[in-house]
mmCIF file of C-alpha atoms in Angstrom:
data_model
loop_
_atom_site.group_PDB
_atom_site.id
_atom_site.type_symbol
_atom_site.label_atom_id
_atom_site.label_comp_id
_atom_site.label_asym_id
_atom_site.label_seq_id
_atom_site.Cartn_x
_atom_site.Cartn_y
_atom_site.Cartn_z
ATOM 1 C CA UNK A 1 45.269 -29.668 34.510
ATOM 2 C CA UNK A 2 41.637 -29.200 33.150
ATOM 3 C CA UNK A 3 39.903 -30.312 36.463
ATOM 4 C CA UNK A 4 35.874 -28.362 35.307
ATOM 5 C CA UNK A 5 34.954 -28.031 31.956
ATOM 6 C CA UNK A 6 32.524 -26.300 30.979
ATOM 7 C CA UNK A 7 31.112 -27.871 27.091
ATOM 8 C CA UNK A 8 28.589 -25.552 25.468
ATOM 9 C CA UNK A 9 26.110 -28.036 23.625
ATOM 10 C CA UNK A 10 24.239 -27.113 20.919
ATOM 11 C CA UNK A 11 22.739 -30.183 19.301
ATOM 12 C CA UNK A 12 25.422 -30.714 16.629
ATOM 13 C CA UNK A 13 27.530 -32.735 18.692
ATOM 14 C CA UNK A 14 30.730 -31.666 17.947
ATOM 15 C CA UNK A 15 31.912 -30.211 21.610
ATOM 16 C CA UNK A 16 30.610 -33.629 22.911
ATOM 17 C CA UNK A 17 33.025 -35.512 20.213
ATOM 18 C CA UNK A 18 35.569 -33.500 21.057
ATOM 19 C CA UNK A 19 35.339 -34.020 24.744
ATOM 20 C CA UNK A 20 35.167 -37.471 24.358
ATOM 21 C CA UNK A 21 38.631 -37.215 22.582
ATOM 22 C CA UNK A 22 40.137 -35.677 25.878
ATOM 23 C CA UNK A 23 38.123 -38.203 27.941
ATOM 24 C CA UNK A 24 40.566 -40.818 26.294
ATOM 25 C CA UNK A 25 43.321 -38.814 27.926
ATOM 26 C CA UNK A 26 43.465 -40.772 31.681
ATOM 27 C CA UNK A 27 44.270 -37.812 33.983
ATOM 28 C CA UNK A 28 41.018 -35.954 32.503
ATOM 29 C CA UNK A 29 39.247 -39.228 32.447
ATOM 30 C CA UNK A 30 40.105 -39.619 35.950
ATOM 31 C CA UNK A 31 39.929 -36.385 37.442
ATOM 32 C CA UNK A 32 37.344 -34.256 35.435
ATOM 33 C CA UNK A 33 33.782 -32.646 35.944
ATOM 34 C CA UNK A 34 32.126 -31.716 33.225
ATOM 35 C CA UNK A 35 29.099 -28.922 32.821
ATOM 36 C CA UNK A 36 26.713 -29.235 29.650
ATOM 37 C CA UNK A 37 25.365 -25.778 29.079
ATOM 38 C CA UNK A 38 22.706 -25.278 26.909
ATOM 39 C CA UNK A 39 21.348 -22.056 26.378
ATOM 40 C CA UNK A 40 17.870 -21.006 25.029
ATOM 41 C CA UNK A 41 18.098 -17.237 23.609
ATOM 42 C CA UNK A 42 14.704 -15.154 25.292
ATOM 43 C CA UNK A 43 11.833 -14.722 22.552
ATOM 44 C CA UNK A 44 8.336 -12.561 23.088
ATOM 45 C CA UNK A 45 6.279 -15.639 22.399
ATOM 46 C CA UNK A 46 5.779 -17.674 25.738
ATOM 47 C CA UNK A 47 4.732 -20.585 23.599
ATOM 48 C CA UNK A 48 8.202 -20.235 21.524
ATOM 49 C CA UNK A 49 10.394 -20.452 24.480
ATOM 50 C CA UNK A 50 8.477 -23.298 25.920
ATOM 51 C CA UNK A 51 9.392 -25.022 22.316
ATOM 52 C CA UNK A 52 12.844 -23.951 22.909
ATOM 53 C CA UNK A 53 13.223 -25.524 26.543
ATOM 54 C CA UNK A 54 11.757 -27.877 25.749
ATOM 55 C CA UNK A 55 14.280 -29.090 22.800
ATOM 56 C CA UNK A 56 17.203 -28.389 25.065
ATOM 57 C CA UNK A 57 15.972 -30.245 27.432
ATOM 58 C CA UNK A 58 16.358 -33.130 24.519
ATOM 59 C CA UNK A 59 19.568 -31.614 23.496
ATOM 60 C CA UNK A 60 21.255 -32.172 26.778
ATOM 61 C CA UNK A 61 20.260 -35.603 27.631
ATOM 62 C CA UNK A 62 21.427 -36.200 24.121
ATOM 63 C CA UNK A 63 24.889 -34.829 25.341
ATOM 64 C CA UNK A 64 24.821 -36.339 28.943
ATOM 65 C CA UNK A 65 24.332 -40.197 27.022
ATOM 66 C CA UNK A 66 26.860 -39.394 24.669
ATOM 67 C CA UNK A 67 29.691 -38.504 27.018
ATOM 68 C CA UNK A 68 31.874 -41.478 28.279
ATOM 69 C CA UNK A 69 31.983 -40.468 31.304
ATOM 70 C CA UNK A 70 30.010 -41.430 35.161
ATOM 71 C CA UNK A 71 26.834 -39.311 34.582
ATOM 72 C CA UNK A 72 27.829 -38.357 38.085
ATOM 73 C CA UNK A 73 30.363 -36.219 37.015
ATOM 74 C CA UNK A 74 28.227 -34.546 34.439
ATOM 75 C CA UNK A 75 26.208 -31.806 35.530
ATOM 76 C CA UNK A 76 23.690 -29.872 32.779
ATOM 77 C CA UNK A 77 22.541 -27.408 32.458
ATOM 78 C CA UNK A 78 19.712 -25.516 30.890
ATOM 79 C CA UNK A 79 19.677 -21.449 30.979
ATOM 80 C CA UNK A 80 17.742 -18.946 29.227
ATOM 81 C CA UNK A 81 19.282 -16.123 28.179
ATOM 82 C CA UNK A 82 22.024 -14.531 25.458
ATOM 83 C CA UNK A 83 23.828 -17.050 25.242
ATOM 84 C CA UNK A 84 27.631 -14.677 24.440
ATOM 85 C CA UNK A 85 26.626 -13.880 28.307
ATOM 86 C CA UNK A 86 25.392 -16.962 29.717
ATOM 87 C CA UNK A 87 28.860 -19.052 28.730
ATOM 88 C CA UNK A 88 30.715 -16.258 30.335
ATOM 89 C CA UNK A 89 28.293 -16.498 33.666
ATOM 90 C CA UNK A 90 28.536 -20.000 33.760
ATOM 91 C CA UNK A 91 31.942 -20.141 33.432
ATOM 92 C CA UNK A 92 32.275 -18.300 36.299
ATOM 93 C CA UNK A 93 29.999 -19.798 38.397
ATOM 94 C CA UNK A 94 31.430 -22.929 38.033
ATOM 95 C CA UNK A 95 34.919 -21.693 38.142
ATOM 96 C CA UNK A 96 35.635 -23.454 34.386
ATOM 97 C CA UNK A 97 39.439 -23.845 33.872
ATOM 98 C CA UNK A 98 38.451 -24.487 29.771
ATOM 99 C CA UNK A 99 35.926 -23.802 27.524
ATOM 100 C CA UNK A 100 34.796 -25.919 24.500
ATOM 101 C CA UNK A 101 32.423 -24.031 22.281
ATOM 102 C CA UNK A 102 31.993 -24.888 18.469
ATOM 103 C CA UNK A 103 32.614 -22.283 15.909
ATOM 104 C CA UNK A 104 31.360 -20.782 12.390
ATOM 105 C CA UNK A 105 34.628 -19.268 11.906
ATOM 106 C CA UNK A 106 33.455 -16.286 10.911
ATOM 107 C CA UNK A 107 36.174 -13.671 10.125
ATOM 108 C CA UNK A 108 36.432 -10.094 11.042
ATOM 109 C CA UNK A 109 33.357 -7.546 10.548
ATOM 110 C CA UNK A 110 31.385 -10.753 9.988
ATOM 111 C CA UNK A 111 31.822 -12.217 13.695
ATOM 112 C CA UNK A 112 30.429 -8.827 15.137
ATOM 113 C CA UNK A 113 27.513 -8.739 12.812
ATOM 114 C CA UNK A 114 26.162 -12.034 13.121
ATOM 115 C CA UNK A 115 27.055 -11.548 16.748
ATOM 116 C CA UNK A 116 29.340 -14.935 16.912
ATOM 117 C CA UNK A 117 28.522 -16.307 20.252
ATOM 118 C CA UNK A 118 32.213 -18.344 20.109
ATOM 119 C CA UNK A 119 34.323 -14.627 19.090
ATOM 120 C CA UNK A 120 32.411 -12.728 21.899
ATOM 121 C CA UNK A 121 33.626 -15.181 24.569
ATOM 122 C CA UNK A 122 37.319 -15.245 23.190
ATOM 123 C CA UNK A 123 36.823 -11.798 23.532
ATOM 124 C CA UNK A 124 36.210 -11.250 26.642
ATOM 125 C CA UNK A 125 37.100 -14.662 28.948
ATOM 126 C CA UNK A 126 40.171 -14.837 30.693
ATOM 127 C CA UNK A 127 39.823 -18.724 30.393
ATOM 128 C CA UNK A 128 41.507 -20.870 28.191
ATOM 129 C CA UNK A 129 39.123 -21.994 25.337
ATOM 130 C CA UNK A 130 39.133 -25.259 22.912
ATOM 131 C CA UNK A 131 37.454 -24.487 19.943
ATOM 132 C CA UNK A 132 35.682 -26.564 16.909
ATOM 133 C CA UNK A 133 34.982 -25.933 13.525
ATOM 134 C CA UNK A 134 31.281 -27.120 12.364
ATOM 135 C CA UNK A 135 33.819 -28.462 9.455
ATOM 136 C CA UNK A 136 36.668 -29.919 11.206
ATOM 137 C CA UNK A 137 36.198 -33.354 11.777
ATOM 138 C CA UNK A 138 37.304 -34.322 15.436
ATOM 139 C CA UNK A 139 40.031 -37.018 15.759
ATOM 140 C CA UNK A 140 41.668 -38.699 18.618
ATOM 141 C CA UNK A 141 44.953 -36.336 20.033
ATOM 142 C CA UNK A 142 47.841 -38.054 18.942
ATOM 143 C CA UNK A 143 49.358 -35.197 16.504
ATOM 144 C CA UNK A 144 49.423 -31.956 18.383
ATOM 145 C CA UNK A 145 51.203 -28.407 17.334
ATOM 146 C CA UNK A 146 51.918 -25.867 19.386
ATOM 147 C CA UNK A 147 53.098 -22.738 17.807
ATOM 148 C CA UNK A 148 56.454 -20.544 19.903
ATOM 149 C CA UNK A 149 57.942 -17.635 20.293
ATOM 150 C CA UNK A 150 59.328 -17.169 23.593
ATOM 151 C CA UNK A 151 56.408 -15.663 25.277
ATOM 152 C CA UNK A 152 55.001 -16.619 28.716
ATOM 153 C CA UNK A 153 51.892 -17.534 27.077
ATOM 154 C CA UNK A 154 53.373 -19.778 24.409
ATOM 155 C CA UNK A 155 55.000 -21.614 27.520
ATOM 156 C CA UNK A 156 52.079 -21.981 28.975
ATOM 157 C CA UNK A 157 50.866 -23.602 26.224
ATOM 158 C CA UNK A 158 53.497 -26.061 25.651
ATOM 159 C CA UNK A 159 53.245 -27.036 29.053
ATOM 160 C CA UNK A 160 49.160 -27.635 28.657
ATOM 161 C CA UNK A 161 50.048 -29.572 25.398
ATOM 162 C CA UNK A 162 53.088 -32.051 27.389
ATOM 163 C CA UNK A 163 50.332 -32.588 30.110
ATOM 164 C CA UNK A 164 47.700 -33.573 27.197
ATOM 165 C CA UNK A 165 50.173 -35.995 25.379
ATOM 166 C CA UNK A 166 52.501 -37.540 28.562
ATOM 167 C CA UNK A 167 49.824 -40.494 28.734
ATOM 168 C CA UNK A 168 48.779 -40.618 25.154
ATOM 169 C CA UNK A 169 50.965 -43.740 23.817
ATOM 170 C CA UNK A 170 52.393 -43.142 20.428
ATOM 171 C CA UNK A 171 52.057 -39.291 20.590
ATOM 172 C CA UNK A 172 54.016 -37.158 18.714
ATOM 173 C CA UNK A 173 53.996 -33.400 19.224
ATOM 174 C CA UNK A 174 55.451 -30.448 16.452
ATOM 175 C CA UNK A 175 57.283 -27.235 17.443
ATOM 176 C CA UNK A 176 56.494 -24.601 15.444
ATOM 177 C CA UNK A 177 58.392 -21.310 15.933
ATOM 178 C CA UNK A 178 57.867 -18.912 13.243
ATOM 179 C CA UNK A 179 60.324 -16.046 11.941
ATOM 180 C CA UNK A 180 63.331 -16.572 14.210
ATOM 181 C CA UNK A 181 66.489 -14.222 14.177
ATOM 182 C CA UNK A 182 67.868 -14.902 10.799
ATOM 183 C CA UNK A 183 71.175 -16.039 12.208
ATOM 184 C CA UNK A 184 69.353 -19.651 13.247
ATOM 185 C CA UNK A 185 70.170 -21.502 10.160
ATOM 186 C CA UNK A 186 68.025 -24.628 11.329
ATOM 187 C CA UNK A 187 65.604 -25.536 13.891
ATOM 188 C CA UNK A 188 68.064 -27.600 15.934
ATOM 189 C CA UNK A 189 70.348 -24.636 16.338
ATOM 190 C CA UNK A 190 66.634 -22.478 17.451
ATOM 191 C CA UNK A 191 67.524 -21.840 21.286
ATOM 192 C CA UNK A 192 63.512 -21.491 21.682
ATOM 193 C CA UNK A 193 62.925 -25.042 20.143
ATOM 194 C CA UNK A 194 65.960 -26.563 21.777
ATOM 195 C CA UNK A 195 64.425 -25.763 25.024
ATOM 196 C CA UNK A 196 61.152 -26.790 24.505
ATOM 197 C CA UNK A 197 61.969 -30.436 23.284
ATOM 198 C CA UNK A 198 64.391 -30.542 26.167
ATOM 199 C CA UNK A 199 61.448 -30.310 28.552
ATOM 200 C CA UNK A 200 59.157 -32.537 25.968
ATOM 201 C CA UNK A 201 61.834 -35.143 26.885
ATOM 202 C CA UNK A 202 60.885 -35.064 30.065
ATOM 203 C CA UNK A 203 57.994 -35.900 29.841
ATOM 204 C CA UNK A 204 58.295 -38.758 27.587
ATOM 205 C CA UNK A 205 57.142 -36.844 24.605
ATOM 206 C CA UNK A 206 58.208 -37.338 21.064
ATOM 207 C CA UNK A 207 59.101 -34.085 18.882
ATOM 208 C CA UNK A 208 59.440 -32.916 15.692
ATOM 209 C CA UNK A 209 61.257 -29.111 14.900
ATOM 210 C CA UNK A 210 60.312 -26.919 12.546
ATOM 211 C CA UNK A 211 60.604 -22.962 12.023
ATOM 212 C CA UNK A 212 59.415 -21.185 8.848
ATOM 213 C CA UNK A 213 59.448 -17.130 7.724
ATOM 214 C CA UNK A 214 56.410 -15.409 7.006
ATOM 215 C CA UNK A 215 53.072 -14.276 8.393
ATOM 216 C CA UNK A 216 52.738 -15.952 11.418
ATOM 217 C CA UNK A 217 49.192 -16.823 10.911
ATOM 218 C CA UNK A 218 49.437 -18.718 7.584
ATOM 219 C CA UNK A 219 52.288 -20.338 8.041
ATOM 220 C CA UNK A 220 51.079 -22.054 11.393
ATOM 221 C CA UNK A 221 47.920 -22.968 9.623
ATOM 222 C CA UNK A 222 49.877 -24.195 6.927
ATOM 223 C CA UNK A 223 52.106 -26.380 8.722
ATOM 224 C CA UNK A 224 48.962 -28.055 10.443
ATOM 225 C CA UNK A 225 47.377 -28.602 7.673
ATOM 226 C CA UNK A 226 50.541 -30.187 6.144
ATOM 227 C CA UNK A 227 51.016 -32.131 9.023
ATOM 228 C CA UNK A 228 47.557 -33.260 9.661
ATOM 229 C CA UNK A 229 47.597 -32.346 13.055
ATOM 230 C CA UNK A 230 44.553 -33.274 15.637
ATOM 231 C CA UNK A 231 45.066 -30.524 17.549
ATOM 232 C CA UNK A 232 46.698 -26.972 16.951
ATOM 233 C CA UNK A 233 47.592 -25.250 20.959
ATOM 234 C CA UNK A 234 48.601 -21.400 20.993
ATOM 235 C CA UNK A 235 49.156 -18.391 23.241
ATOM 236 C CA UNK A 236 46.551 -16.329 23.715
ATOM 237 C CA UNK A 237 47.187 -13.561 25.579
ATOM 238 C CA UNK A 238 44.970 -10.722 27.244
ATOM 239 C CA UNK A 239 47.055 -7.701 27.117
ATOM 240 C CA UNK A 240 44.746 -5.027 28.070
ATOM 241 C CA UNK A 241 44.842 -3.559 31.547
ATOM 242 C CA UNK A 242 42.476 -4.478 34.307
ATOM 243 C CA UNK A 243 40.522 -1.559 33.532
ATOM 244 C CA UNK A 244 39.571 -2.508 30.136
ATOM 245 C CA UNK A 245 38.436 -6.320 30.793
ATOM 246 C CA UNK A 246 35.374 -5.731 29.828
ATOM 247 C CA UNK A 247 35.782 -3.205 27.082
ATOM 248 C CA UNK A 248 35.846 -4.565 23.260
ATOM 249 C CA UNK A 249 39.143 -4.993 21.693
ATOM 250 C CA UNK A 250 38.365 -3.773 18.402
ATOM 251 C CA UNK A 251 41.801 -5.570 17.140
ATOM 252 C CA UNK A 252 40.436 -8.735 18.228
ATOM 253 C CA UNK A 253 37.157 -8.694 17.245
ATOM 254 C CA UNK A 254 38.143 -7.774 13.837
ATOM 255 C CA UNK A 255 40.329 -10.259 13.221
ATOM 256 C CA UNK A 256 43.979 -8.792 13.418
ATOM 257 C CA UNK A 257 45.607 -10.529 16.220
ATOM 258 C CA UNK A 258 47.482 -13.820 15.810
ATOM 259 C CA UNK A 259 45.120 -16.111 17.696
ATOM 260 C CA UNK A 260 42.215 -14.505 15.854
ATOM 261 C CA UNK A 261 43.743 -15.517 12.833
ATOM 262 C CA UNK A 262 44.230 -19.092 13.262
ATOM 263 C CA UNK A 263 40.880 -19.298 14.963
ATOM 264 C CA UNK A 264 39.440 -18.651 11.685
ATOM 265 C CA UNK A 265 41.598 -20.363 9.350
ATOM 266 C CA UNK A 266 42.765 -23.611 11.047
ATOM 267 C CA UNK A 267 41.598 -26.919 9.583
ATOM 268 C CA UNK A 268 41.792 -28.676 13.027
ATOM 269 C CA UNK A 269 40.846 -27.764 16.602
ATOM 270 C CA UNK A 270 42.522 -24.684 18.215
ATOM 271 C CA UNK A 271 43.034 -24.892 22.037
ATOM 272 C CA UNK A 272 43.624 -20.800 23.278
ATOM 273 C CA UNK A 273 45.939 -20.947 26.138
ATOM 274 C CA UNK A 274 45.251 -17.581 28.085
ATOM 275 C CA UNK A 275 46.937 -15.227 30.554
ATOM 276 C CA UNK A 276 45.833 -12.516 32.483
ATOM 277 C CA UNK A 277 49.159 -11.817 34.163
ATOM 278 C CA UNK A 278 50.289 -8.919 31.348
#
């Protein structure tokens, strides 16, 4: 599943909890490199980017003993740069298949103007991204939600969040599928959730159904509040064509789409499951 991840450190430590939550997971503990970036922004004072590398340099050995993990399989990393670009690079070099960054979750016109390092790179990766709150306290993954609706990236996700939980013991994992066709009186009788626990089954994974009417946004927030969830997983797709990759979405960046939303507003970790096949 997640075979390089790419953490982007930043002296907090809340990427490096949260990756020690997945490191409790044995397929990623077995099978997983992991890349500490941390990334000094260019100033005009030689003496203040010395400062700067010079902290990171702390900052990343910080990370590298905090991670339970063979420090053979961690490689850091210390770049200088803008660090919205720098992720991105990295990520590419290193052919990441998921991101953790931490977030402000700043909303709308606020993300562009502070220039949110974590909404630029949701933006504009193709990769799937884990994201934490500076206030969201990181707990072990034994109460995941993954929000449907019937789209290819929604089944992605359920699939990533199966994978997650098959070897987590006591696990339990919540469907969420929000404003189905009115004639579905109850969630059992919701083809859409009927399928997916079919193929949680499977995989040894116990599920709870639930659909609600509404925005989709708040009530998937509100359910995961309500069910104190560890970990929220959702569809994120890129719909723009390959010409526009690297263009601004302006829908996205202020805060209209569905994956925006809960990025912002979700009082638990948000794992963005992404496709570039639209």
């Amino acid at each position: 599943m997640f075979k390089k991840i790419l953490v982007a450190v930043a002296g907090r430590g809340l990427c490096e909890q949260m990756m020690n939550m997945l490191l409790e997971i044995p397929s990623i503990q077995r099978d997983t490199q992991v890349t500490l970036l941390h990334v000094v922004p260019k100033k005009s004072s030689e003496r203040d980017i010395a400062n700067l590398l010079e902290e990171g340099g702390k900052i990343l050995a910080q990370a590298v003993d905090s991670l339970k993990l063979d420090e053979e399989r961690i490689n850091p990393r210390l770049k200088q740069g803008d660090p919205k670009q720098t992720v991105l690079d990295v990520a590419a070099e290193e052919n990441s298949d998921l991101i953790i960054m931490g977030s402000r979750a700043l909303g709308r016109l606020q993300s562009i103007l502070q220039q949110s390092v974590s909404q630029y790179v949701f933006q504009t990766s193709t990769r799937p991204m884990l994201l934490v709150k500076d206030d969201v306290y990181v707990k072990r993954l034994n109460r995941v939600l993954v929000a449907l609706d019937g789209s290819e990236t929604a089944q992605e996700s359920l699939q990533v969040a199966l994978k997650l939980l098959q070897e987590v013991s006591g696990s339990s994992l919540t469907l969420l599928h929000v404003n189905p066709e009115s004639k579905i009186a109850s969630p059992d009788q919701d083809p859409i959730l009927v399928d997916a626990a079919q193929k949680a089954k499977v995989f040894g994974v116990n599920t709870e159904l639930l659909h609600a009417m509404g925005n989709a946004g708040e009530k998937i927030c509100q359910i995961a509040e309500e069910k104190n969830v560890d970990l929220m997983v959702l569809g994120s797709p890129d719909r723009r064509p390959s010409i526009a990759k690297k263009l601004p979405d302006l829908d996205r960046l202020l805060g209209s789409s569905l994956s925006d939303y809960v990025r912002v507003q979700a009082n638990c970790p948000v794992l963005l499951v992404r496709n570039t096949s639209n």
